[in-house]
PDB file of C-alpha atoms in Angstrom:
ATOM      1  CA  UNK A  24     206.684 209.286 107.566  1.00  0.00           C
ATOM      2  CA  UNK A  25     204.842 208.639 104.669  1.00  0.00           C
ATOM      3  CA  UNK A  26     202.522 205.549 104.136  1.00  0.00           C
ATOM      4  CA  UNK A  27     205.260 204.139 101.226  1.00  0.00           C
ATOM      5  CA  UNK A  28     207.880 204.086 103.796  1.00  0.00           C
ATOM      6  CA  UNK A  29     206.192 202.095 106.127  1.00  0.00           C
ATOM      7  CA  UNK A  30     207.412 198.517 106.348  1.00  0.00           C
ATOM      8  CA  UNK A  31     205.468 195.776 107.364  1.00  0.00           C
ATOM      9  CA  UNK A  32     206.654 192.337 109.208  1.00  0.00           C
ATOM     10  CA  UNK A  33     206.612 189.230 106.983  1.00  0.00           C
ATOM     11  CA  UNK A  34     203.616 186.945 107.736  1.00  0.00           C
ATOM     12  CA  UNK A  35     204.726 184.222 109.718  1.00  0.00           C
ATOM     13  CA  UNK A  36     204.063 180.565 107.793  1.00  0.00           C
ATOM     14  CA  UNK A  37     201.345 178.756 109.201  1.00  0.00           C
ATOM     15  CA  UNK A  38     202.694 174.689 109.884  1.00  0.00           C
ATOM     16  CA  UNK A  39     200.276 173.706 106.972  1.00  0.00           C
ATOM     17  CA  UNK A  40     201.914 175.891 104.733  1.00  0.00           C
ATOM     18  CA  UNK A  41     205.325 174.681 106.722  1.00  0.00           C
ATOM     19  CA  UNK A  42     204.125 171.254 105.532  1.00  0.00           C
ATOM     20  CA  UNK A  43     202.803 171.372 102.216  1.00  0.00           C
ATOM     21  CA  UNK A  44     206.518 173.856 101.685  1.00  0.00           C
ATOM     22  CA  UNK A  45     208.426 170.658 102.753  1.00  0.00           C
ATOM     23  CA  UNK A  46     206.637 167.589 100.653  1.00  0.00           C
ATOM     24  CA  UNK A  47     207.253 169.448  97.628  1.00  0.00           C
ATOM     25  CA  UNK A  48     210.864 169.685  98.736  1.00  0.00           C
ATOM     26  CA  UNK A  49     213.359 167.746  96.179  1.00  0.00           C
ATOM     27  CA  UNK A  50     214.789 165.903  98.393  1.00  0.00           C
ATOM     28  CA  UNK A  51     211.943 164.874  99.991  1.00  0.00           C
ATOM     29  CA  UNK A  52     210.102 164.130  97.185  1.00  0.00           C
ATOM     30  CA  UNK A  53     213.180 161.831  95.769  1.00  0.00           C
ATOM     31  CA  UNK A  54     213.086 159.655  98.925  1.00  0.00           C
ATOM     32  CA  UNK A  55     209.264 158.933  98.450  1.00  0.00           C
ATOM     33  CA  UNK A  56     209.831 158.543  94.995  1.00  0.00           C
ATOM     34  CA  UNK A  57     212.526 156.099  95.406  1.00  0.00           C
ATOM     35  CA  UNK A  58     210.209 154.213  98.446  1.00  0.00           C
ATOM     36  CA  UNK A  59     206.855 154.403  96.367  1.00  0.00           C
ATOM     37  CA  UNK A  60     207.666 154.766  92.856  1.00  0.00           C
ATOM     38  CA  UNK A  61     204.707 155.331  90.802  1.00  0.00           C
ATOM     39  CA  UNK A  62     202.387 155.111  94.009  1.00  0.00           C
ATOM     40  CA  UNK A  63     204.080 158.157  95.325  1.00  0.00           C
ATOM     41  CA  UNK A  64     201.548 160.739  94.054  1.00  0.00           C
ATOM     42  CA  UNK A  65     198.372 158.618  95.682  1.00  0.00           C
ATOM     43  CA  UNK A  66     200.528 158.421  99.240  1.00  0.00           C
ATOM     44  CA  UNK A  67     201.370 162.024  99.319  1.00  0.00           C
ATOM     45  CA  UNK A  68     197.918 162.771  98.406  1.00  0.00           C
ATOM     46  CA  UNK A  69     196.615 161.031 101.504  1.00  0.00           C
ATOM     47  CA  UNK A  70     199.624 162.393 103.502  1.00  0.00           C
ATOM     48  CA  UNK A  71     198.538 165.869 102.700  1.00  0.00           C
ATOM     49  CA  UNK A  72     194.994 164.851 103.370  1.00  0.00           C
ATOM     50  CA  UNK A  73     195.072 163.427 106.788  1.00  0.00           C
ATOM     51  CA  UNK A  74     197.856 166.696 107.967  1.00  0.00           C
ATOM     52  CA  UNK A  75     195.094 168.983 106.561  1.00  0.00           C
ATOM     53  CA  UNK A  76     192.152 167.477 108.912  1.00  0.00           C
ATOM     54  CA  UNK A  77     193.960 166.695 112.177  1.00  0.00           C
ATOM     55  CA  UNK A  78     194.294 169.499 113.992  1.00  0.00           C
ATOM     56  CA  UNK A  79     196.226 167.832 117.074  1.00  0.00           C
ATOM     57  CA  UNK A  80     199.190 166.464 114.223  1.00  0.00           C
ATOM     58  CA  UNK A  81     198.890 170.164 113.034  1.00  0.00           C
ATOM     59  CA  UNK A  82     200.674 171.408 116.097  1.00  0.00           C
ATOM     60  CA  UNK A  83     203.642 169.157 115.528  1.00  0.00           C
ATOM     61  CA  UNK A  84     206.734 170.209 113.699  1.00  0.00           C
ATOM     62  CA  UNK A  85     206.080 169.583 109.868  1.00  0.00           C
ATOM     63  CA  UNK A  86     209.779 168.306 109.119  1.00  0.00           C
ATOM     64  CA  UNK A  87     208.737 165.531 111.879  1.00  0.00           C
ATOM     65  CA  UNK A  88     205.582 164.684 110.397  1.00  0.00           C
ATOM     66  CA  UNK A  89     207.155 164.060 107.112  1.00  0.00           C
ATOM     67  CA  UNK A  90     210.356 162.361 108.693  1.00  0.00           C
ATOM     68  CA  UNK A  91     207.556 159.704 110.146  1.00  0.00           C
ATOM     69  CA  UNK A  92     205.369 159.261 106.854  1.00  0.00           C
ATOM     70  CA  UNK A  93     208.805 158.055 105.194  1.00  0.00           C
ATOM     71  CA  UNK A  94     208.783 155.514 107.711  1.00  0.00           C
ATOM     72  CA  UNK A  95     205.750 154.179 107.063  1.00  0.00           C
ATOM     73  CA  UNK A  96     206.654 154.725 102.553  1.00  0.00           C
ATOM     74  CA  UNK A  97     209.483 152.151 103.261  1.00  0.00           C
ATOM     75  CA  UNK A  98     207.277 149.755 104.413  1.00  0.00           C
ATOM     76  CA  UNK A  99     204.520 150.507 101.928  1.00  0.00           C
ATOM     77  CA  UNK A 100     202.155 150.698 104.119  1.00  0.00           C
ATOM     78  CA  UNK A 101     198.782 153.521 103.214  1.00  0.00           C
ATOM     79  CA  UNK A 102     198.416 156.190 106.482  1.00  0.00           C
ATOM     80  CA  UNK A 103     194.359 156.090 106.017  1.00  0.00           C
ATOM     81  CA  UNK A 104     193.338 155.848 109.237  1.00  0.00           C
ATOM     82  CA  UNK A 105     190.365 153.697 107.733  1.00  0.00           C
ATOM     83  CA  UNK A 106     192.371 150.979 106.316  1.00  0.00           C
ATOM     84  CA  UNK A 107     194.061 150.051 110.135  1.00  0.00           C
ATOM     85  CA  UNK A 108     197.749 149.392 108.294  1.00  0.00           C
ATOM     86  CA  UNK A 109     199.939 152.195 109.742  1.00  0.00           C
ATOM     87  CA  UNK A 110     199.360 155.754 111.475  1.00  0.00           C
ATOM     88  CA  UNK A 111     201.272 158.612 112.762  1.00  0.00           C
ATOM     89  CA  UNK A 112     200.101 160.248 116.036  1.00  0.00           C
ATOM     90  CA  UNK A 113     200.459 163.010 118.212  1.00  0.00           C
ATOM     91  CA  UNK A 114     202.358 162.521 121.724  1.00  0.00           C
ATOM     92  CA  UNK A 115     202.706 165.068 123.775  1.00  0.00           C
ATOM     93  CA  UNK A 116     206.199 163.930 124.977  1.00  0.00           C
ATOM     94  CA  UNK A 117     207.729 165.481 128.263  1.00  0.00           C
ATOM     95  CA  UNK A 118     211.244 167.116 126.967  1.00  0.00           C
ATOM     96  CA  UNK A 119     214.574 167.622 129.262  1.00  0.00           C
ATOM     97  CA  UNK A 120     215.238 171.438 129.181  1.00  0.00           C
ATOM     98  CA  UNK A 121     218.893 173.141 129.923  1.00  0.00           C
ATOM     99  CA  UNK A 122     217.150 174.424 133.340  1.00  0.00           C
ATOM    100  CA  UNK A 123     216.007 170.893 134.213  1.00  0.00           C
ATOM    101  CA  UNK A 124     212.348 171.483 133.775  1.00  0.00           C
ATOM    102  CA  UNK A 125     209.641 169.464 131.489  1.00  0.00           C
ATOM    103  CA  UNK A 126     207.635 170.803 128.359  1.00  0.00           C
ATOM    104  CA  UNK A 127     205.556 169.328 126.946  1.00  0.00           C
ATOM    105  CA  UNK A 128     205.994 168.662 123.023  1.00  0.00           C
ATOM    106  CA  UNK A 129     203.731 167.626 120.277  1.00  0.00           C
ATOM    107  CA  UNK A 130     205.653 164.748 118.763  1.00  0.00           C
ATOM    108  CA  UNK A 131     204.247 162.962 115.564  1.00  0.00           C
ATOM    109  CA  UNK A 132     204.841 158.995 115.893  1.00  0.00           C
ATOM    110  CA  UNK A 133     204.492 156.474 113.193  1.00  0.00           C
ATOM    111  CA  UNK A 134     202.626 153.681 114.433  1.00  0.00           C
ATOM    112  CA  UNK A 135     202.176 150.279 112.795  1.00  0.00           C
ATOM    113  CA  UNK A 136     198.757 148.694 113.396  1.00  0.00           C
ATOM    114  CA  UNK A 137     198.241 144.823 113.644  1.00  0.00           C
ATOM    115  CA  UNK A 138     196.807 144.417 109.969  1.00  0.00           C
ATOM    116  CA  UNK A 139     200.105 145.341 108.523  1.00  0.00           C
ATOM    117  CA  UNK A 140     202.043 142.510 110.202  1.00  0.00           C
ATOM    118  CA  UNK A 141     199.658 140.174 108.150  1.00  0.00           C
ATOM    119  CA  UNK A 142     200.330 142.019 105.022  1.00  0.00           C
ATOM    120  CA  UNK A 143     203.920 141.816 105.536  1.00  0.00           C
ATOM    121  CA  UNK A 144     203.688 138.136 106.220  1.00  0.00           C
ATOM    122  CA  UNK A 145     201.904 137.537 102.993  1.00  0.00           C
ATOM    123  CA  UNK A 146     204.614 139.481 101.162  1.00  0.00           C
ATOM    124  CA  UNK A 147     207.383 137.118 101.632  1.00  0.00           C
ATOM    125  CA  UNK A 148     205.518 134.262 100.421  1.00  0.00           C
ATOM    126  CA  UNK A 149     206.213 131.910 103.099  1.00  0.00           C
ATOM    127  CA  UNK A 150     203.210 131.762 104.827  1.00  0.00           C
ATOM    128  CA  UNK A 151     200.827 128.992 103.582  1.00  0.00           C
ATOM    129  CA  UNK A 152     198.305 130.918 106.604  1.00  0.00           C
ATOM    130  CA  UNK A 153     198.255 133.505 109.473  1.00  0.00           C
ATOM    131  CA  UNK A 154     195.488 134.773 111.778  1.00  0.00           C
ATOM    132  CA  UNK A 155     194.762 136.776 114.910  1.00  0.00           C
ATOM    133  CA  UNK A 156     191.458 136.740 116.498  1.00  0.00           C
ATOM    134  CA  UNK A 157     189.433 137.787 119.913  1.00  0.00           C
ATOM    135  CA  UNK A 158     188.578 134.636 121.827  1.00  0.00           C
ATOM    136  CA  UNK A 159     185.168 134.567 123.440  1.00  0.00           C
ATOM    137  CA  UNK A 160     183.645 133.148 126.672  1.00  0.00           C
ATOM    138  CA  UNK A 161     183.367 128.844 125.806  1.00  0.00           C
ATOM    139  CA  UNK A 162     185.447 128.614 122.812  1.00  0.00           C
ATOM    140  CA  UNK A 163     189.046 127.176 124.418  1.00  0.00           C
ATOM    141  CA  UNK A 164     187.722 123.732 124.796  1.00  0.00           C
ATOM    142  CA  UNK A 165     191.104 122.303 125.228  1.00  0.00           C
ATOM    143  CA  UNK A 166     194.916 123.033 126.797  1.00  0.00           C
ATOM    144  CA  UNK A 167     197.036 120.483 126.039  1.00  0.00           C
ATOM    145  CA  UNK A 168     199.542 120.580 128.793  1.00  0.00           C
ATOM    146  CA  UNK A 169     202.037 118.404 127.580  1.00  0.00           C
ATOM    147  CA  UNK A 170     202.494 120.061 123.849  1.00  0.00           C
ATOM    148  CA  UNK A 171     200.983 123.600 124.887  1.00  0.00           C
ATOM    149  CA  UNK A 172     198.547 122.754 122.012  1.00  0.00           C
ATOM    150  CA  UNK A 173     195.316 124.970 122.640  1.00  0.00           C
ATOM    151  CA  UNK A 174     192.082 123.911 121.126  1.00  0.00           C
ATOM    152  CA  UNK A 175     189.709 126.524 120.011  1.00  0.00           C
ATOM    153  CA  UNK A 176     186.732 125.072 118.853  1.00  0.00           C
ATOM    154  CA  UNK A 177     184.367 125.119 121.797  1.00  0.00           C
ATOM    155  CA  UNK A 178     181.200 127.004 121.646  1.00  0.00           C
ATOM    156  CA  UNK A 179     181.061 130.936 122.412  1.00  0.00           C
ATOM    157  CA  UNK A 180     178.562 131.002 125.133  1.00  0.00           C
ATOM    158  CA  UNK A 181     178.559 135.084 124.852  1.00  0.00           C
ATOM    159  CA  UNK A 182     180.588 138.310 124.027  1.00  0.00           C
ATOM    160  CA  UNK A 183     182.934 137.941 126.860  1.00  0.00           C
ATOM    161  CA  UNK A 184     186.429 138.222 125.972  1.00  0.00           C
ATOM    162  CA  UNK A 185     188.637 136.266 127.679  1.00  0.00           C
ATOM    163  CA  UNK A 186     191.991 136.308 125.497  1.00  0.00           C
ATOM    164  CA  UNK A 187     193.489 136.723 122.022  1.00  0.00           C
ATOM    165  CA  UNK A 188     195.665 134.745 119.486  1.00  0.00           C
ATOM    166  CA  UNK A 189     197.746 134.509 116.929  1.00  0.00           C
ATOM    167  CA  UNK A 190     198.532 131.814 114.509  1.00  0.00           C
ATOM    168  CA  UNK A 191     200.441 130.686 111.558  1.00  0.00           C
ATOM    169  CA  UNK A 192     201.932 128.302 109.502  1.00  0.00           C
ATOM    170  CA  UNK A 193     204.817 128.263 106.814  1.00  0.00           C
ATOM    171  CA  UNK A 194     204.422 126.794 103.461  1.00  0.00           C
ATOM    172  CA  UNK A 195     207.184 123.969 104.663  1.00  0.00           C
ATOM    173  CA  UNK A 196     204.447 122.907 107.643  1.00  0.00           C
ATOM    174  CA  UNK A 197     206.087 125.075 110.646  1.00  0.00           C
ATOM    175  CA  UNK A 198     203.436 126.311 112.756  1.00  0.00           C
ATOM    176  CA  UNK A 199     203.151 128.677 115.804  1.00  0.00           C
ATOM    177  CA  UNK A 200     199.727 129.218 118.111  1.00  0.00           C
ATOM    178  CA  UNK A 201     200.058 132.040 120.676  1.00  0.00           C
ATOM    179  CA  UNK A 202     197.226 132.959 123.412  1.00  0.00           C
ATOM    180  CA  UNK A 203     197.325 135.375 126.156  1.00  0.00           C
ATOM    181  CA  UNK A 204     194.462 136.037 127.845  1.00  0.00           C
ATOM    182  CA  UNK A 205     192.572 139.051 128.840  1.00  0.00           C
ATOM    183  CA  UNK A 206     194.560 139.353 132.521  1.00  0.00           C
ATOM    184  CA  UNK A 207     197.837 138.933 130.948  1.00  0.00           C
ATOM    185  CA  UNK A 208     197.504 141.560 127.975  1.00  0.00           C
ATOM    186  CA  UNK A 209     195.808 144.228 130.629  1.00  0.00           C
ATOM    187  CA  UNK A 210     199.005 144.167 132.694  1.00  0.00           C
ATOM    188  CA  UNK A 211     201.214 144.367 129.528  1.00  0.00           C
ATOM    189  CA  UNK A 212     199.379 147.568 128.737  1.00  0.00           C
ATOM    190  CA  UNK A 213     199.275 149.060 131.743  1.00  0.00           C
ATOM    191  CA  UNK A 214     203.639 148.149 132.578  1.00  0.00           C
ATOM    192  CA  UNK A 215     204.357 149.042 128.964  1.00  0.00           C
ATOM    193  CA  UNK A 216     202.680 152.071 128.152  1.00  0.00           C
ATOM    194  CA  UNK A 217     203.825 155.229 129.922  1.00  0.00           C
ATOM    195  CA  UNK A 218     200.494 156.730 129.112  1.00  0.00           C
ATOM    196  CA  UNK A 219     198.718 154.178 131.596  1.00  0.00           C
ATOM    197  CA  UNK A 220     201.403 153.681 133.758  1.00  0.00           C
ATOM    198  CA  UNK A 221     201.125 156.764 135.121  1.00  0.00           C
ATOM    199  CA  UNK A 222     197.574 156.978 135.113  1.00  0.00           C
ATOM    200  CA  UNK A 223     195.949 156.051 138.306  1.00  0.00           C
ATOM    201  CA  UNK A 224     192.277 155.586 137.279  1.00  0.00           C
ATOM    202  CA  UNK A 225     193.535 153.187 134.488  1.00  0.00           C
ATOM    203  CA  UNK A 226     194.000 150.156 136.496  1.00  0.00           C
ATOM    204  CA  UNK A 227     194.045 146.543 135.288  1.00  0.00           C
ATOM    205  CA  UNK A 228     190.175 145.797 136.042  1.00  0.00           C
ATOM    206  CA  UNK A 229     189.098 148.813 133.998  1.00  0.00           C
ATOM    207  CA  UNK A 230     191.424 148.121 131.151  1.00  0.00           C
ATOM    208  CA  UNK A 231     190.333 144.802 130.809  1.00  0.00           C
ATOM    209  CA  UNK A 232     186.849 146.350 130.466  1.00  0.00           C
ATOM    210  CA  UNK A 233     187.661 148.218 127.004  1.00  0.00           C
ATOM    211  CA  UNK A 234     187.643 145.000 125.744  1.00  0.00           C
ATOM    212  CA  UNK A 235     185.025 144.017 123.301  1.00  0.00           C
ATOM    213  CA  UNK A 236     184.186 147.527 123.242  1.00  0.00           C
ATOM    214  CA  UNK A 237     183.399 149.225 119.796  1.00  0.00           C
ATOM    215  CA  UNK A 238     186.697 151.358 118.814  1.00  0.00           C
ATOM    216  CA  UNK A 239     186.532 155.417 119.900  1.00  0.00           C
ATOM    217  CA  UNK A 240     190.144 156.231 118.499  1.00  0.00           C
ATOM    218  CA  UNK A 241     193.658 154.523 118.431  1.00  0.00           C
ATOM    219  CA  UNK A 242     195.680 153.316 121.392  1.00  0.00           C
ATOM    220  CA  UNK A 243     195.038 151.012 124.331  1.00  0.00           C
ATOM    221  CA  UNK A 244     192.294 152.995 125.286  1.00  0.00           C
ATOM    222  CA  UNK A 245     190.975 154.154 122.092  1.00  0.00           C
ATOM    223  CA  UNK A 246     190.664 150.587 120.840  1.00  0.00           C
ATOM    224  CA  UNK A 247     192.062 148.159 123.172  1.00  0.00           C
ATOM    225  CA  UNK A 248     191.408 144.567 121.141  1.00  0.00           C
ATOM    226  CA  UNK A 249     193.235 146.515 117.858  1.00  0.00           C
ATOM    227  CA  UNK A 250     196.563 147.163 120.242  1.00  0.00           C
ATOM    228  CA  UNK A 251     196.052 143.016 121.647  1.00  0.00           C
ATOM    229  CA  UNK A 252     196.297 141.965 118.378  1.00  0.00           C
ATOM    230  CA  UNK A 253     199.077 143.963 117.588  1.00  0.00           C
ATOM    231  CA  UNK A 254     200.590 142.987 120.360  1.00  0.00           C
ATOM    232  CA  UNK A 255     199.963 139.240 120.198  1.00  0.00           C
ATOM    233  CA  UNK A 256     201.144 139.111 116.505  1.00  0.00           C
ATOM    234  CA  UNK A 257     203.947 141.220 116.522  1.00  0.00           C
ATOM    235  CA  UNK A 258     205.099 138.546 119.625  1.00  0.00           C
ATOM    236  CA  UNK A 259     204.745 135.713 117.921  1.00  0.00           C
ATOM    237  CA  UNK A 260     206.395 136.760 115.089  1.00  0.00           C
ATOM    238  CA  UNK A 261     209.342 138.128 116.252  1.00  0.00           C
ATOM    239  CA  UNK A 262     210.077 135.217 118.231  1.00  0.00           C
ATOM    240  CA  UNK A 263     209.240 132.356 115.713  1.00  0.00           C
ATOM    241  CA  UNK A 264     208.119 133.513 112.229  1.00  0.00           C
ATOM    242  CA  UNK A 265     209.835 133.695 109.523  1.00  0.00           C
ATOM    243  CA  UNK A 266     210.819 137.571 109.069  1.00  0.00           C
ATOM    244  CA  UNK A 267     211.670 139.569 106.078  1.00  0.00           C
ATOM    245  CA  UNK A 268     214.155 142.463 106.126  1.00  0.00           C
ATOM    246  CA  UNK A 269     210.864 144.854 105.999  1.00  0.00           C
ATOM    247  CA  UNK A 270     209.640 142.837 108.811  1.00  0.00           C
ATOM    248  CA  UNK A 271     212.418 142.802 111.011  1.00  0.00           C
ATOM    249  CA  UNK A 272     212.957 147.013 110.206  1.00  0.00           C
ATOM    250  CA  UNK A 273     208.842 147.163 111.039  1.00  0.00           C
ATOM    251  CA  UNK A 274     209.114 145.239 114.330  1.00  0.00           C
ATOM    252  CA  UNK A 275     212.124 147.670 115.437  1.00  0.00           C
ATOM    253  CA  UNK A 276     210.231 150.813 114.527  1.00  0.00           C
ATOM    254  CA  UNK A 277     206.955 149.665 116.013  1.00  0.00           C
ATOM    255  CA  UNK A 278     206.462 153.068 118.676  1.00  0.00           C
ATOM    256  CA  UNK A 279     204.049 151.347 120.680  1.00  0.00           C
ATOM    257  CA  UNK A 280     206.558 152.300 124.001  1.00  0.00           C
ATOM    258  CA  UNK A 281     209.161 154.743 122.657  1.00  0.00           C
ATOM    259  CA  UNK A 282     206.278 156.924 121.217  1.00  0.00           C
ATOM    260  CA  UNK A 283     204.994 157.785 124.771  1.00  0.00           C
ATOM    261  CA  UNK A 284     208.118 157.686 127.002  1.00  0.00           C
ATOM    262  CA  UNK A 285     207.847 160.858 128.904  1.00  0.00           C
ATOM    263  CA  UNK A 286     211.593 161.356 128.376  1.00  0.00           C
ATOM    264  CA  UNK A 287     212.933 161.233 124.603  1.00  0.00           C
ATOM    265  CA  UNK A 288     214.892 157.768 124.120  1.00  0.00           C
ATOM    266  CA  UNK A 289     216.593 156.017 121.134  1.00  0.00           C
ATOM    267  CA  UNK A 290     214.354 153.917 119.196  1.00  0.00           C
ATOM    268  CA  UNK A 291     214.948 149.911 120.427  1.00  0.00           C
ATOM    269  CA  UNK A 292     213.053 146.738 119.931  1.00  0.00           C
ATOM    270  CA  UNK A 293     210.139 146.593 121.305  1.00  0.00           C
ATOM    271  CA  UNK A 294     209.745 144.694 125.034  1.00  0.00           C
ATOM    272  CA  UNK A 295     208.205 140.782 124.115  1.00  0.00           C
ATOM    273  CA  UNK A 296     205.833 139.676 126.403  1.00  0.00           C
ATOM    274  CA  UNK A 297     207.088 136.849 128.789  1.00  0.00           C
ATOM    275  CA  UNK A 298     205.366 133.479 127.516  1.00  0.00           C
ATOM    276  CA  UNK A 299     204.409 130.884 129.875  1.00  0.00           C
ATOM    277  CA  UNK A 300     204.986 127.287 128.224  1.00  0.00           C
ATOM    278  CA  UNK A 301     201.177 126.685 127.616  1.00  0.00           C
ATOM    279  CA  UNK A 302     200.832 129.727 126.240  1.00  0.00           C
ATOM    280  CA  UNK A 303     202.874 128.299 122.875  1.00  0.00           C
ATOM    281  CA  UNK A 304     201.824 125.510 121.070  1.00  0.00           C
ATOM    282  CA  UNK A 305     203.324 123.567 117.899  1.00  0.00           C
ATOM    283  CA  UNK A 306     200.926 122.512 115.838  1.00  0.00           C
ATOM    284  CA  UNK A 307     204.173 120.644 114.063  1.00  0.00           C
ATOM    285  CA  UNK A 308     207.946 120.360 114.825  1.00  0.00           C
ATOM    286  CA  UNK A 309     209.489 120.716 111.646  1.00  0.00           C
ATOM    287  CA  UNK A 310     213.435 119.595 112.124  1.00  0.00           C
ATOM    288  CA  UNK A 311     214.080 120.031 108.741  1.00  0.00           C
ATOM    289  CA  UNK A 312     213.988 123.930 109.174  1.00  0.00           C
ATOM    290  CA  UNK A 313     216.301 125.611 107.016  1.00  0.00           C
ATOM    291  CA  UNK A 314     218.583 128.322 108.372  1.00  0.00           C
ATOM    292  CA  UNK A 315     217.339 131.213 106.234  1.00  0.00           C
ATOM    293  CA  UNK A 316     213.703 130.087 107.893  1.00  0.00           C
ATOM    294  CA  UNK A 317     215.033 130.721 111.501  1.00  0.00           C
ATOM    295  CA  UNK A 318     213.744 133.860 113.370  1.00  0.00           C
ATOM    296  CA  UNK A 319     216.345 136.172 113.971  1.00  0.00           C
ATOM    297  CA  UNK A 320     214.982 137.134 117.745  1.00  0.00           C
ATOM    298  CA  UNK A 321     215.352 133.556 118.880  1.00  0.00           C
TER     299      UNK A 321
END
């Protein structure tokens, strides 16, 4: 047989070029186009950018990773892993097969940091203020008992952490405090994240010793006080702010559980952490409260 007649097997596509093949796909590009606008260039640029340097999201089906970028275009929220706002991640999720065994998959996840809950405050315009902080060692000077009211202003006496908060108020005078200390938001970690759970050297005491810690990646353990802040805003908020339509469809997408559920599950809301009555405080009672201003998780 001569060399002519020789045939040779197609190269197989690499996922890169599997990924850059599907964001210049029309129909994907129409859907960031009609989420972004004129900012759709810059996101796909740092779309493309971040799939080209992490290897681990390279393993993951490119159709997924794109599927979970548009996710995160809806909400207008950048994927730059510097700014903190949103990022999609890598689970290896344990998948059902016909025979009844487990593989393990690469799954990409679009995961909303705690930043972006401010910035989506801000956007409706209803919030005169809203914060989240780490609370140190001597700075709760003061639990009201009666009101739940929490006072704040003591003096740090060093870089223990003993809690977090979150706090804001509405332009009509509404306001919302909520604290959970260091204990509490340990044990929510460890019961809601399948990736501790069913990790036996990540036990409550060494969780709560991540915190404070300088960050070494994303997630509970890669920057524990990032995830409390989520977690502390994103309760508060869903339970008493005031919530946009992009706020309510970001607090229903928020991954933090369904990401890493060894077993793939329909997206749900995610669990709220059970408040004791001093963990709330009003700061004022506003009766004149207008429907539209009521939470919709209440």
């Amino acid at each position: 047989m001569s060399e002519n007649n020789v045939q040779t097997a197609p190269k197989q596509q690499t996922n890169i070029q599997k990924f850059k093949a599907a964001m210049v796909a029309p129909s994907v590009e129409e859907q960031f186009r009609n989420a972004l606008g004129e900012n759709k260039e810059a996101f796909i640029a740092s779309l493309i950018d971040l799939y080209n340097t992490d290897t681990k999201l390279q393993e993951c089906e490119p159709n997924k990773v794109v599927m979970e970028a548009l996710k995160a275009a809806v909400l207008k929220l950048p994927i730059n892993k510097a700014l903190g706002f949103a990022y999609i991640i890598p689970f290896n999720n344990s998948v059902k097969q016909t025979n009844g065994s487990y593989i393990k998959v690469p799954t990409p996840t679009f995961v909303i940091g705690y930043k972006a809950y401010i910035q989506m405050a801000m956007r409706t315009g209803q919030y005169r203020t809203i914060n989240a902080d780490i609370v140190y060692e001597g700075e709760i000077q003061k639990v009201n008992k009666l009101t739940g009211e929490i006072n704040f202003d003591g003096e740090r006496k060093s870089g223990k952490v003993v809690g977090y908060f979150a706090y804001f108020e509405l332009l009509n005078g509404f306001s919302k405090t909520l604290y959970v200390d260091l204990e509490k938001m340990a044990k929510h970690a460890k019961k809601y994240s399948p990736t501790l759970t069913y990790k036996k050297e990540a036990t409550i005491e060494s969780l709560m010793k991540l915190a404070g810690q300088d960050p070494k990646g994303i997630g509970w353990e890669g920057d524990f006080d990032s995830m409390s802040l989520k977690t502390v805003l994103r309760n508060l908020l869903s339970k008493y702010g005031f919530l946009s339509i992009e706020m309510q469809n970001a607090i229903a997408s928020d991954s933090e559980v369904e990401a890493v559920q060894p077993i793939q599950a329909p997206q749900s809301q995610p669990p709220v952490i059970d408040i004791d009555s001093e963990d709330v405080s009003d700061k004022k009672e506003n009766e004149q409260k207008t429907e539209d201003n009521k939470p919709p998780y209440m």
